[in-house]
Coordinates of C-alpha atoms in Angstrom, one line a residue:
H87 CA -1.5 0.0 -7.9
A88 CA 1.5 -1.7 -6.4
G89 CA 2.6 -3.3 -9.6
A90 CA 2.8 0.1 -11.4
I91 CA 6.2 1.3 -12.5
I92 CA 7.7 3.8 -10.0
S93 CA 9.9 5.8 -12.5
G94 CA 12.0 5.3 -15.5
G95 CA 11.2 1.7 -15.7
K96 CA 12.7 0.9 -12.4
G97 CA 11.3 -0.3 -9.1
T98 CA 9.4 -3.2 -7.8
A99 CA 5.9 -3.5 -6.3
T100 CA 7.6 -4.1 -2.9
E101 CA 9.7 -1.0 -3.2
K102 CA 6.7 1.1 -4.1
M103 CA 4.7 -0.3 -1.2
I104 CA 7.6 0.5 1.2
A105 CA 7.8 4.1 -0.3
L106 CA 4.1 4.6 0.2
Q107 CA 4.3 3.3 3.8
E108 CA 7.2 5.6 4.6
A109 CA 5.1 8.5 3.3
G110 CA 2.4 7.6 5.9
I111 CA 0.0 5.9 3.5
H112 CA -1.8 2.8 4.7
V113 CA -0.9 -0.1 2.5
V114 CA -2.3 -3.7 2.3
N115 CA -0.8 -6.7 0.6
T116 CA -4.0 -8.0 -1.0
P117 CA -7.4 -6.5 -1.9
A118 CA -9.0 -8.9 0.6
E119 CA -7.3 -6.9 3.4
I120 CA -8.8 -3.5 2.4
G121 CA -12.0 -3.8 4.5
E122 CA -10.1 -4.8 7.7
K123 CA -7.5 -1.9 7.1
M124 CA -10.4 0.6 6.6
M125 CA -12.0 -0.5 9.9
E126 CA -8.6 -0.2 11.6
V127 CA -8.0 3.3 10.2
L128 CA -11.4 4.5 11.1
G129 CA -11.1 3.1 14.6
K130 CA -13.8 0.5 14.3
A131 CA -11.7 -2.6 14.5

């Protein structure tokens, strides 16, 4: 999850989210946004 440590005890949740987005992974800010993001990704929004 976003709060997990990136490596060596360094890195913030925000930095991890940015790294995931830069890798092409869909990221949401809260669990409440997951359904909407899934619909968007699946082309049903």
